[in-house]
Every structure is written in structure tokens, then in C-alpha cells.
């Protein structure tokens, strides 16, 4: 079976060797040596001033919303994974959808201002497939209307925009280190902000509000990364160069050889991370036909991202959107490290035979 992604697993002995350090320390969570080492290494690798390792991307988003004290309406994208919308609702806020750009697939910044009301407190947008939002224009709008900006940067590990880590834009960025993501710790995630006092707040919030053993600084939750998670991250991190090179190769073959389908347009001045390879079919019928044929050949792509989040059962359905249209026609093709050449050829020949 060829699946849309395959978790990169480093040699198990290397993982065991790092994990042994947690055994020797007798310490498996509560910010042990491995979590702290992972944070240091990520700071250097990503070139960011601060990072907080967490237990997943979803709680990272919730903590970001909580720490900024957001209430009321949050402007967001309908084209993303469900967690982008569900975390807004979970935190008692109301998602207000602004449609996406038809080629970049990120929130359409030119439509944001029209959606702002007196109840708007923030913009929560996704760097979808690692493709950056128009971060400078979003920053301008946010400043003008006194809004906070959170980026769902779950797909954006290692992405740079104008030479700068994408995690350095906005008030807070939340990344996911889930096993299906580019860099992973099994389950895991991280929070990024350049603001020192905001990072302090994120830190307390992810650890029950603990400020020392007996003091508390606000209401918190438990979103700490554990040592086995950090050990996975420390084992995977040295392989990033290989992971990126392999994926770049696969994507360049897809791009050169697949005919007649729309590809994701990457924003100029982006150092992209080759995190996904979506193709957009002329119609949903074409997409469903492609899935049927691929499945017959034991190839399992994924409808990333379907459904469009402005059609979720707990959302009041809005007018037709570009996001609904794109969601119905987009498919992510298999992409992972050590993707066998004959499998790649097989996927491409099927796509060209449709
Ligand atoms: C994976 C993902 C999340 C959730 O991250 P987890 O680590 O799985 O909780 C949030 N947003 C987007 C866009 C994602 O793809």
C-alpha cells in the first residue's frame, strides 16, 4: 500500500540511546533534560529567539487564544484542518470565515478588513501546506484595527519568508510535531513568539499556571511535552536535511511529469519546506474518479483539506466560497522520505492516464 505520508522513523537504536538519558535521570516528563535540549536545538535550527515545546499543535492553538485573552470574533480561514476552527470554538470565541486566495490557498488578506466588526479581537490564519500567508499585509491590518495575530503554523516547520523564520511573524505561531507532519515527535508541538512577557504567559498556561511549586500565575492547562516525545524529536532533527532533500526530489518529479492539473502556487520570496503535494482537479467528479483508480492500485491519497471548515455541522453555513470549491477538488498525493522510485512512477502514470 502507498499512503499519502509515511512517518519518518530514524534507526531505533538511536532513539533508544537518547531515551536512555531519561532513564538514567529517572525523569520522564515535567521539562526534563531532553525537552530542554530539544528547545535549544530548535531555537538554533529555526533561528528563532524563543520556543516552547508542547504536547500537540491543537493545545498550542488553544493556549495561544487563552494567553492573548481573546473574546468575541476571530477572523479565520475556512481552508485548513478542523483544529483551526474547533480550537476557536473550544475557547468560547466565534470563528468568522474570510475566503482564501484561489492559488496560494491562504486567507485572502484583501477580504479581511470587510469582515472586521466591533467584536473582532484577532486573526487566526493558517500557513497552509507551509505556504506563508501575506504576513506583512495581515500585520498592517492588525495594527490598524488593534487585533492580535495567531498563525496556525502546523505545516510550516522550517519555512522562511523573506529570509526570516515564518514563526517570527504574528504575535504567536503554533506548530504541530504530529507523526504525519514534516518534523515530528510522535505527538507534539511548539509555540513561538518574539515577545518575552507573552512567552512567560504561554509557559505558565501550558503548565497548570504553575509559577514555582506552590505559586500560580493565572489559569493553566497541561500541555507539557514529555521526555519520550523529546527523544523522538532529538533523533529526527539530525535527519532534516535528508528528509527535505528526498521530498524536494519527489516534488520536482511530480511537478515535471504530471500534466493538466493545477499545483499549489508558492508565495514569492519563500523558502518552502516541501511538506505536501496537493493537486487540484477540474471538478469533484474528476477527483472522485482519481481516488477510485488510485485505490484500486492500493494507493491511498488524502482529501487534504475536506470539508471546507465553513461547512462544518456546528457552523452556520455561509454563502458559497472559493474554499468550498477548492476543498471539493483538491487531493494530496503520496509524499515521504525514501519514496521508492517505482511507486512514484506508478502514481504519476495513473495521474496522467485520467
Ligand atoms: C495537524 C494540524 C493541527 C493539529 O496539530 P496536532 O499536533 O495534531 O494537535 C492543527 N492545524 C493544522 C493545520 C494541522 O494540520
Tab-separated table of C-alpha atoms and ligand atoms in Angstrom:
chain	number	residue	atom	x	y	z
A	1	UNK	CA	0.000	0.000	0.000
A	2	UNK	CA	1.229	3.512	-0.824
A	3	UNK	CA	-0.174	6.053	1.659
A	4	UNK	CA	-0.266	9.844	1.490
A	5	UNK	CA	2.503	10.005	4.042
A	6	UNK	CA	4.711	7.655	5.975
A	7	UNK	CA	6.141	8.708	9.305
A	8	UNK	CA	9.901	9.142	9.125
A	9	UNK	CA	11.375	6.723	11.657
A	10	UNK	CA	15.070	7.045	12.478
A	11	UNK	CA	17.062	3.907	13.426
A	12	UNK	CA	15.548	2.625	16.675
A	13	UNK	CA	18.961	2.240	18.383
A	14	UNK	CA	19.477	5.993	18.031
A	15	UNK	CA	16.138	6.679	19.708
A	16	UNK	CA	16.901	4.192	22.499
A	17	UNK	CA	20.271	5.763	23.118
A	18	UNK	CA	18.757	9.219	23.620
A	19	UNK	CA	15.833	7.850	25.648
A	20	UNK	CA	18.309	6.104	27.968
A	21	UNK	CA	19.323	9.521	29.232
A	22	UNK	CA	15.784	9.997	30.601
A	23	UNK	CA	16.021	6.551	32.236
A	24	UNK	CA	19.376	7.422	33.800
A	25	UNK	CA	17.939	10.681	35.102
A	26	UNK	CA	14.816	8.864	36.386
A	27	UNK	CA	12.782	11.707	34.865
A	28	UNK	CA	10.221	11.211	32.102
A	29	UNK	CA	8.310	14.494	31.965
A	30	UNK	CA	7.987	17.934	33.624
A	31	UNK	CA	10.531	19.591	31.350
A	32	UNK	CA	13.396	17.170	31.728
A	33	UNK	CA	16.808	17.383	30.074
A	34	UNK	CA	15.574	16.125	26.708
A	35	UNK	CA	12.773	18.689	26.331
A	36	UNK	CA	15.176	21.461	27.263
A	37	UNK	CA	17.788	20.191	24.827
A	38	UNK	CA	15.199	19.919	22.053
A	39	UNK	CA	14.094	23.513	22.643
A	40	UNK	CA	17.706	24.712	22.448
A	41	UNK	CA	18.346	22.796	19.241
A	42	UNK	CA	15.111	24.012	17.648
A	43	UNK	CA	15.978	27.594	18.501
A	44	UNK	CA	19.251	27.237	16.637
A	45	UNK	CA	17.862	25.181	13.759
A	46	UNK	CA	14.925	27.520	13.148
A	47	UNK	CA	16.752	30.720	14.080
A	48	UNK	CA	14.033	31.958	16.440
A	49	UNK	CA	14.515	33.818	19.740
A	50	UNK	CA	12.189	31.627	21.853
A	51	UNK	CA	10.397	28.296	21.602
A	52	UNK	CA	8.149	26.344	23.974
A	53	UNK	CA	7.768	22.620	23.297
A	54	UNK	CA	4.234	21.326	23.898
A	55	UNK	CA	2.358	18.058	23.689
A	56	UNK	CA	0.498	18.817	20.452
A	57	UNK	CA	-0.468	21.504	17.968
A	58	UNK	CA	-4.116	21.718	18.988
A	59	UNK	CA	-3.423	22.579	22.636
A	60	UNK	CA	-0.807	25.043	21.383
A	61	UNK	CA	-3.517	26.915	19.469
A	62	UNK	CA	-5.864	26.824	22.465
A	63	UNK	CA	-3.138	28.166	24.749
A	64	UNK	CA	-2.363	30.945	22.260
A	65	UNK	CA	-6.016	32.048	22.221
A	66	UNK	CA	-6.216	31.803	26.023
A	67	UNK	CA	-2.952	33.612	26.719
A	68	UNK	CA	-3.939	36.541	24.498
A	69	UNK	CA	-7.257	36.748	26.357
A	70	UNK	CA	-9.261	36.670	23.146
A	71	UNK	CA	-13.020	37.045	23.236
A	72	UNK	CA	-15.733	37.600	20.643
A	73	UNK	CA	-14.985	37.084	16.962
A	74	UNK	CA	-11.812	35.675	15.473
A	75	UNK	CA	-11.276	36.027	11.739
A	76	UNK	CA	-10.025	32.764	10.302
A	77	UNK	CA	-9.562	30.672	7.182
A	78	UNK	CA	-12.051	28.016	6.062
A	79	UNK	CA	-9.330	26.057	4.275
A	80	UNK	CA	-7.342	24.214	6.959
A	81	UNK	CA	-7.510	21.231	9.273
A	82	UNK	CA	-10.534	21.157	11.601
A	83	UNK	CA	-8.399	22.103	14.640
A	84	UNK	CA	-8.032	25.664	13.325
A	85	UNK	CA	-11.787	26.215	13.739
A	86	UNK	CA	-12.552	23.856	16.634
A	87	UNK	CA	-9.973	25.472	18.932
A	88	UNK	CA	-11.608	28.891	18.393
A	89	UNK	CA	-14.983	27.467	19.378
A	90	UNK	CA	-13.485	25.421	22.244
A	91	UNK	CA	-12.137	28.674	23.683
A	92	UNK	CA	-15.604	30.228	23.560
A	93	UNK	CA	-14.950	32.518	20.599
A	94	UNK	CA	-16.753	32.752	17.277
A	95	UNK	CA	-14.956	31.922	14.022
A	96	UNK	CA	-15.645	34.401	11.224
A	97	UNK	CA	-14.538	32.976	7.903
A	98	UNK	CA	-12.726	35.022	5.295
A	99	UNK	CA	-12.309	33.256	1.979
A	100	UNK	CA	-8.987	32.070	0.550
A	101	UNK	CA	-6.816	33.097	-2.379
A	102	UNK	CA	-7.545	30.673	-5.260
A	103	UNK	CA	-3.876	29.879	-5.961
A	104	UNK	CA	-1.960	30.395	-2.702
A	105	UNK	CA	-4.868	28.821	-0.736
A	106	UNK	CA	-4.061	31.042	2.277
A	107	UNK	CA	-6.581	33.504	3.726
A	108	UNK	CA	-7.301	36.299	1.214
A	109	UNK	CA	-5.877	39.323	3.018
A	110	UNK	CA	-7.764	41.706	0.712
A	111	UNK	CA	-11.055	40.448	2.180
A	112	UNK	CA	-10.115	40.658	5.868
A	113	UNK	CA	-10.996	44.290	6.559
A	114	UNK	CA	-14.583	43.860	5.325
A	115	UNK	CA	-15.102	41.132	7.941
A	116	UNK	CA	-13.926	43.188	10.917
A	117	UNK	CA	-16.662	44.231	13.382
A	118	UNK	CA	-16.507	45.878	16.838
A	119	UNK	CA	-16.416	42.313	18.274
A	120	UNK	CA	-13.327	41.220	16.323
A	121	UNK	CA	-10.301	40.572	18.532
A	122	UNK	CA	-7.905	38.568	16.381
A	123	UNK	CA	-6.936	36.943	13.103
A	124	UNK	CA	-6.070	33.232	13.181
A	125	UNK	CA	-4.749	32.167	9.792
A	126	UNK	CA	-3.007	29.036	8.542
A	127	UNK	CA	0.223	28.822	6.534
A	128	UNK	CA	-1.477	26.071	4.599
A	129	UNK	CA	0.834	23.334	3.248
A	130	UNK	CA	3.688	25.513	4.555
A	131	UNK	CA	2.765	28.318	2.138
A	132	UNK	CA	3.041	31.613	4.033
A	133	UNK	CA	0.067	33.941	4.434
A	134	UNK	CA	0.583	37.540	3.263
A	135	UNK	CA	2.066	38.210	6.699
A	136	UNK	CA	3.057	41.830	6.121
A	137	UNK	CA	-0.382	42.942	4.943
A	138	UNK	CA	-2.014	40.986	7.791
A	139	UNK	CA	0.284	42.758	10.249
A	140	UNK	CA	-0.685	46.135	8.787
A	141	UNK	CA	-4.417	45.360	9.103
A	142	UNK	CA	-3.979	44.004	12.625
A	143	UNK	CA	-2.095	47.111	13.773
A	144	UNK	CA	-4.665	49.430	12.223
A	145	UNK	CA	-7.596	47.683	13.939
A	146	UNK	CA	-5.795	46.705	17.137
A	147	UNK	CA	-6.134	42.949	16.554
A	148	UNK	CA	-3.915	40.083	17.668
A	149	UNK	CA	-2.492	37.676	15.099
A	150	UNK	CA	-2.055	33.934	15.637
A	151	UNK	CA	-0.696	31.683	12.926
A	152	UNK	CA	-1.632	28.042	12.713
A	153	UNK	CA	1.849	27.093	11.567
A	154	UNK	CA	1.267	23.332	11.892
A	155	UNK	CA	2.651	22.770	8.370
A	156	UNK	CA	5.319	25.445	8.400
A	157	UNK	CA	8.313	23.850	10.131
A	158	UNK	CA	11.497	25.369	8.704
A	159	UNK	CA	9.732	27.730	6.286
A	160	UNK	CA	11.355	31.101	5.748
A	161	UNK	CA	9.726	34.192	4.287
A	162	UNK	CA	11.997	36.995	3.088
A	163	UNK	CA	14.889	35.166	4.739
A	164	UNK	CA	13.215	35.146	8.178
A	165	UNK	CA	11.645	32.194	10.023
A	166	UNK	CA	7.905	32.230	9.373
A	167	UNK	CA	7.451	31.591	13.111
A	168	UNK	CA	8.727	35.123	13.768
A	169	UNK	CA	5.644	36.720	12.202
A	170	UNK	CA	2.425	37.493	14.093
A	171	UNK	CA	2.009	37.562	17.875
A	172	UNK	CA	2.138	33.776	18.266
A	173	UNK	CA	2.776	30.852	15.937
A	174	UNK	CA	1.684	27.318	16.811
A	175	UNK	CA	3.370	24.356	15.137
A	176	UNK	CA	2.479	20.657	15.218
A	177	UNK	CA	5.010	17.855	15.582
A	178	UNK	CA	2.425	15.135	14.958
A	179	UNK	CA	3.714	11.945	13.306
A	180	UNK	CA	2.173	12.974	9.962
A	181	UNK	CA	3.988	16.301	9.941
A	182	UNK	CA	7.341	17.142	8.358
A	183	UNK	CA	9.287	17.155	11.650
A	184	UNK	CA	7.727	15.060	14.380
A	185	UNK	CA	7.876	13.845	17.957
A	186	UNK	CA	5.061	11.270	17.604
A	187	UNK	CA	2.577	13.640	19.175
A	188	UNK	CA	3.919	17.096	19.863
A	189	UNK	CA	4.005	20.748	19.015
A	190	UNK	CA	5.537	24.094	19.833
A	191	UNK	CA	4.679	27.718	20.469
A	192	UNK	CA	6.695	30.637	19.134
A	193	UNK	CA	6.626	34.328	19.959
A	194	UNK	CA	9.243	37.070	19.912
A	195	UNK	CA	7.622	38.748	22.928
A	196	UNK	CA	9.345	37.827	26.220
A	197	UNK	CA	6.452	38.515	28.565
A	198	UNK	CA	3.995	36.749	26.258
A	199	UNK	CA	6.267	33.695	26.252
A	200	UNK	CA	6.175	33.745	30.059
A	201	UNK	CA	2.405	33.678	29.905
A	202	UNK	CA	2.415	30.808	27.400
A	203	UNK	CA	4.814	28.950	29.658
A	204	UNK	CA	2.600	29.258	32.758
A	205	UNK	CA	-0.516	28.430	30.759
A	206	UNK	CA	0.960	25.169	29.404
A	207	UNK	CA	1.872	24.012	32.941
A	208	UNK	CA	-1.291	24.464	35.059
A	209	UNK	CA	-0.346	28.073	35.717
A	210	UNK	CA	2.483	26.894	37.988
A	211	UNK	CA	4.882	29.639	38.983
A	212	UNK	CA	7.126	27.522	41.181
A	213	UNK	CA	5.719	24.572	43.157
A	214	UNK	CA	3.175	26.475	45.204
A	215	UNK	CA	2.623	29.746	43.365
A	216	UNK	CA	0.228	30.169	40.457
A	217	UNK	CA	0.219	32.724	37.729
A	218	UNK	CA	-3.200	32.505	36.105
A	219	UNK	CA	-5.323	29.579	34.996
A	220	UNK	CA	-3.438	26.895	33.115
A	221	UNK	CA	-3.798	23.548	31.471
A	222	UNK	CA	-1.387	20.643	30.992
A	223	UNK	CA	0.276	20.742	27.586
A	224	UNK	CA	3.812	19.763	28.536
A	225	UNK	CA	5.931	17.750	26.154
A	226	UNK	CA	7.250	14.533	27.715
A	227	UNK	CA	10.785	13.111	27.544
A	228	UNK	CA	9.936	10.219	25.169
A	229	UNK	CA	8.416	12.782	22.775
A	230	UNK	CA	11.504	14.995	23.015
A	231	UNK	CA	13.750	11.944	22.480
A	232	UNK	CA	11.957	11.316	19.171
A	233	UNK	CA	12.463	14.942	18.168
A	234	UNK	CA	16.161	14.847	19.045
A	235	UNK	CA	16.534	11.655	16.992
A	236	UNK	CA	14.647	13.004	13.948
A	237	UNK	CA	16.155	16.512	13.880
A	238	UNK	CA	19.599	15.488	12.518
A	239	UNK	CA	17.800	13.880	9.545
A	240	UNK	CA	16.029	17.071	8.442
A	241	UNK	CA	18.464	17.675	5.594
A	242	UNK	CA	17.823	14.200	4.181
A	243	UNK	CA	14.059	14.499	4.774
A	244	UNK	CA	13.913	17.796	2.880
A	245	UNK	CA	16.164	16.616	0.058
A	246	UNK	CA	14.141	13.448	-0.506
A	247	UNK	CA	10.859	15.342	-0.577
A	248	UNK	CA	12.197	18.063	-2.842
A	249	UNK	CA	13.219	15.351	-5.293
A	250	UNK	CA	9.777	13.706	-5.269
A	251	UNK	CA	8.019	17.050	-5.675
A	252	UNK	CA	10.229	18.125	-8.528
A	253	UNK	CA	9.455	14.830	-10.324
A	254	UNK	CA	5.718	15.294	-9.710
A	255	UNK	CA	5.886	18.872	-10.984
A	256	UNK	CA	7.853	17.966	-14.090
A	257	UNK	CA	5.826	14.913	-15.065
A	258	UNK	CA	2.197	15.416	-14.053
A	259	UNK	CA	0.234	17.106	-16.803
A	260	UNK	CA	-3.032	19.038	-16.800
A	261	UNK	CA	-3.568	19.513	-13.068
A	262	UNK	CA	-3.281	22.677	-11.010
A	263	UNK	CA	-0.434	22.772	-8.465
A	264	UNK	CA	-0.067	24.859	-5.327
A	265	UNK	CA	1.446	28.264	-6.070
A	266	UNK	CA	4.116	29.101	-3.510
A	267	UNK	CA	4.302	32.743	-2.454
A	268	UNK	CA	7.367	34.545	-3.872
A	269	UNK	CA	10.356	35.071	-1.542
A	270	UNK	CA	9.526	31.856	0.340
A	271	UNK	CA	11.973	29.107	1.272
A	272	UNK	CA	9.372	26.361	1.239
A	273	UNK	CA	9.549	23.065	3.181
A	274	UNK	CA	8.101	20.556	0.661
A	275	UNK	CA	5.554	19.485	3.276
A	276	UNK	CA	2.678	18.425	0.982
A	277	UNK	CA	1.956	17.881	-2.672
A	278	UNK	CA	-1.649	18.878	-3.386
A	279	UNK	CA	-3.123	18.737	-6.890
A	280	UNK	CA	-6.362	20.445	-7.899
A	281	UNK	CA	-8.670	18.669	-10.359
A	282	UNK	CA	-11.006	20.415	-12.823
A	283	UNK	CA	-14.063	19.049	-10.969
A	284	UNK	CA	-15.020	16.967	-7.913
A	285	UNK	CA	-16.140	14.171	-10.261
A	286	UNK	CA	-12.598	14.060	-11.695
A	287	UNK	CA	-11.184	13.907	-8.166
A	288	UNK	CA	-13.507	11.096	-7.084
A	289	UNK	CA	-12.653	9.162	-10.223
A	290	UNK	CA	-8.926	9.605	-9.499
A	291	UNK	CA	-9.362	8.358	-5.919
A	292	UNK	CA	-11.231	5.298	-7.188
A	293	UNK	CA	-8.491	4.389	-9.646
A	294	UNK	CA	-5.677	5.065	-7.138
A	295	UNK	CA	-7.407	2.901	-4.508
A	296	UNK	CA	-7.679	0.035	-6.974
A	297	UNK	CA	-3.889	0.213	-7.255
A	298	UNK	CA	-3.586	0.258	-3.436
A	299	UNK	CA	-2.564	3.917	-3.382
A	300	UNK	CA	-4.266	5.937	-0.652
A	301	UNK	CA	-4.174	9.721	-1.124
A	302	UNK	CA	-5.949	12.063	1.307
A	303	UNK	CA	-8.506	14.765	0.723
A	304	UNK	CA	-6.468	17.451	2.480
A	305	UNK	CA	-8.454	19.546	3.268
A	306	UNK	CA	-12.047	18.446	3.040
A	307	UNK	CA	-14.610	19.521	4.053
A	308	UNK	CA	-14.192	23.258	3.871
A	309	UNK	CA	-14.467	24.420	7.502
A	310	UNK	CA	-17.263	26.882	6.695
A	311	UNK	CA	-19.470	23.812	6.115
A	312	UNK	CA	-18.805	22.024	9.428
A	313	UNK	CA	-22.006	20.704	11.022
A	314	UNK	CA	-21.638	23.047	14.014
A	315	UNK	CA	-21.085	26.152	11.863
A	316	UNK	CA	-23.811	28.284	10.344
A	317	UNK	CA	-23.237	27.693	6.660
A	318	UNK	CA	-22.266	30.815	4.737
A	319	UNK	CA	-22.536	31.580	1.039
A	320	UNK	CA	-20.527	29.504	-1.424
A	321	UNK	CA	-16.813	30.131	-1.083
A	322	UNK	CA	-13.640	29.561	-3.071
A	323	UNK	CA	-12.635	27.362	-0.152
A	324	UNK	CA	-15.677	25.090	-0.642
A	325	UNK	CA	-14.854	24.831	-4.331
A	326	UNK	CA	-11.128	24.106	-3.810
A	327	UNK	CA	-11.856	21.659	-0.957
A	328	UNK	CA	-14.071	19.619	-3.250
A	329	UNK	CA	-11.334	19.304	-5.905
A	330	UNK	CA	-8.024	19.041	-4.028
A	331	UNK	CA	-6.075	15.894	-3.249
A	332	UNK	CA	-2.686	15.376	-1.596
A	333	UNK	CA	-0.519	12.843	-3.392
A	334	UNK	CA	1.834	10.458	-1.565
A	335	UNK	CA	4.982	12.214	-0.364
A	336	UNK	CA	7.528	10.930	2.118
A	337	UNK	CA	11.199	10.162	2.727
A	338	UNK	CA	12.628	7.137	0.884
A	339	UNK	CA	9.671	7.064	-1.518
A	340	UNK	CA	10.532	4.164	-3.885
A	341	UNK	CA	11.076	5.335	-7.434
A	342	UNK	CA	8.811	2.703	-8.982
A	343	UNK	CA	5.946	3.788	-6.692
A	344	UNK	CA	6.453	7.410	-7.666
A	345	UNK	CA	6.395	6.447	-11.358
A	346	UNK	CA	3.213	4.449	-10.752
A	347	UNK	CA	1.385	7.389	-9.132
A	348	UNK	CA	2.472	9.708	-11.928
A	349	UNK	CA	1.418	7.350	-14.707
A	350	UNK	CA	-2.016	6.920	-13.116
A	351	UNK	CA	-2.433	10.674	-12.774
A	352	UNK	CA	-1.512	11.164	-16.421
A	353	UNK	CA	-3.881	8.403	-17.570
A	354	UNK	CA	-7.008	10.039	-16.120
B	1	LIG	C1	-2.090	18.770	12.358
B	1	LIG	C2	-2.741	20.091	12.400
B	1	LIG	C3	-3.177	20.667	13.602
B	1	LIG	C4	-3.209	19.922	14.895
B	1	LIG	O1	-1.979	19.525	15.357
B	1	LIG	P1	-1.884	18.262	16.366
B	1	LIG	O2	-0.443	18.246	16.753
B	1	LIG	O3	-2.314	17.057	15.604
B	1	LIG	O4	-2.788	18.548	17.515
B	1	LIG	C5	-3.676	21.971	13.578
B	1	LIG	N1	-3.776	22.648	12.425
B	1	LIG	C6	-3.380	22.134	11.249
B	1	LIG	C7	-3.490	22.964	10.023
B	1	LIG	C8	-2.885	20.815	11.190
B	1	LIG	O5	-2.563	20.277	10.006
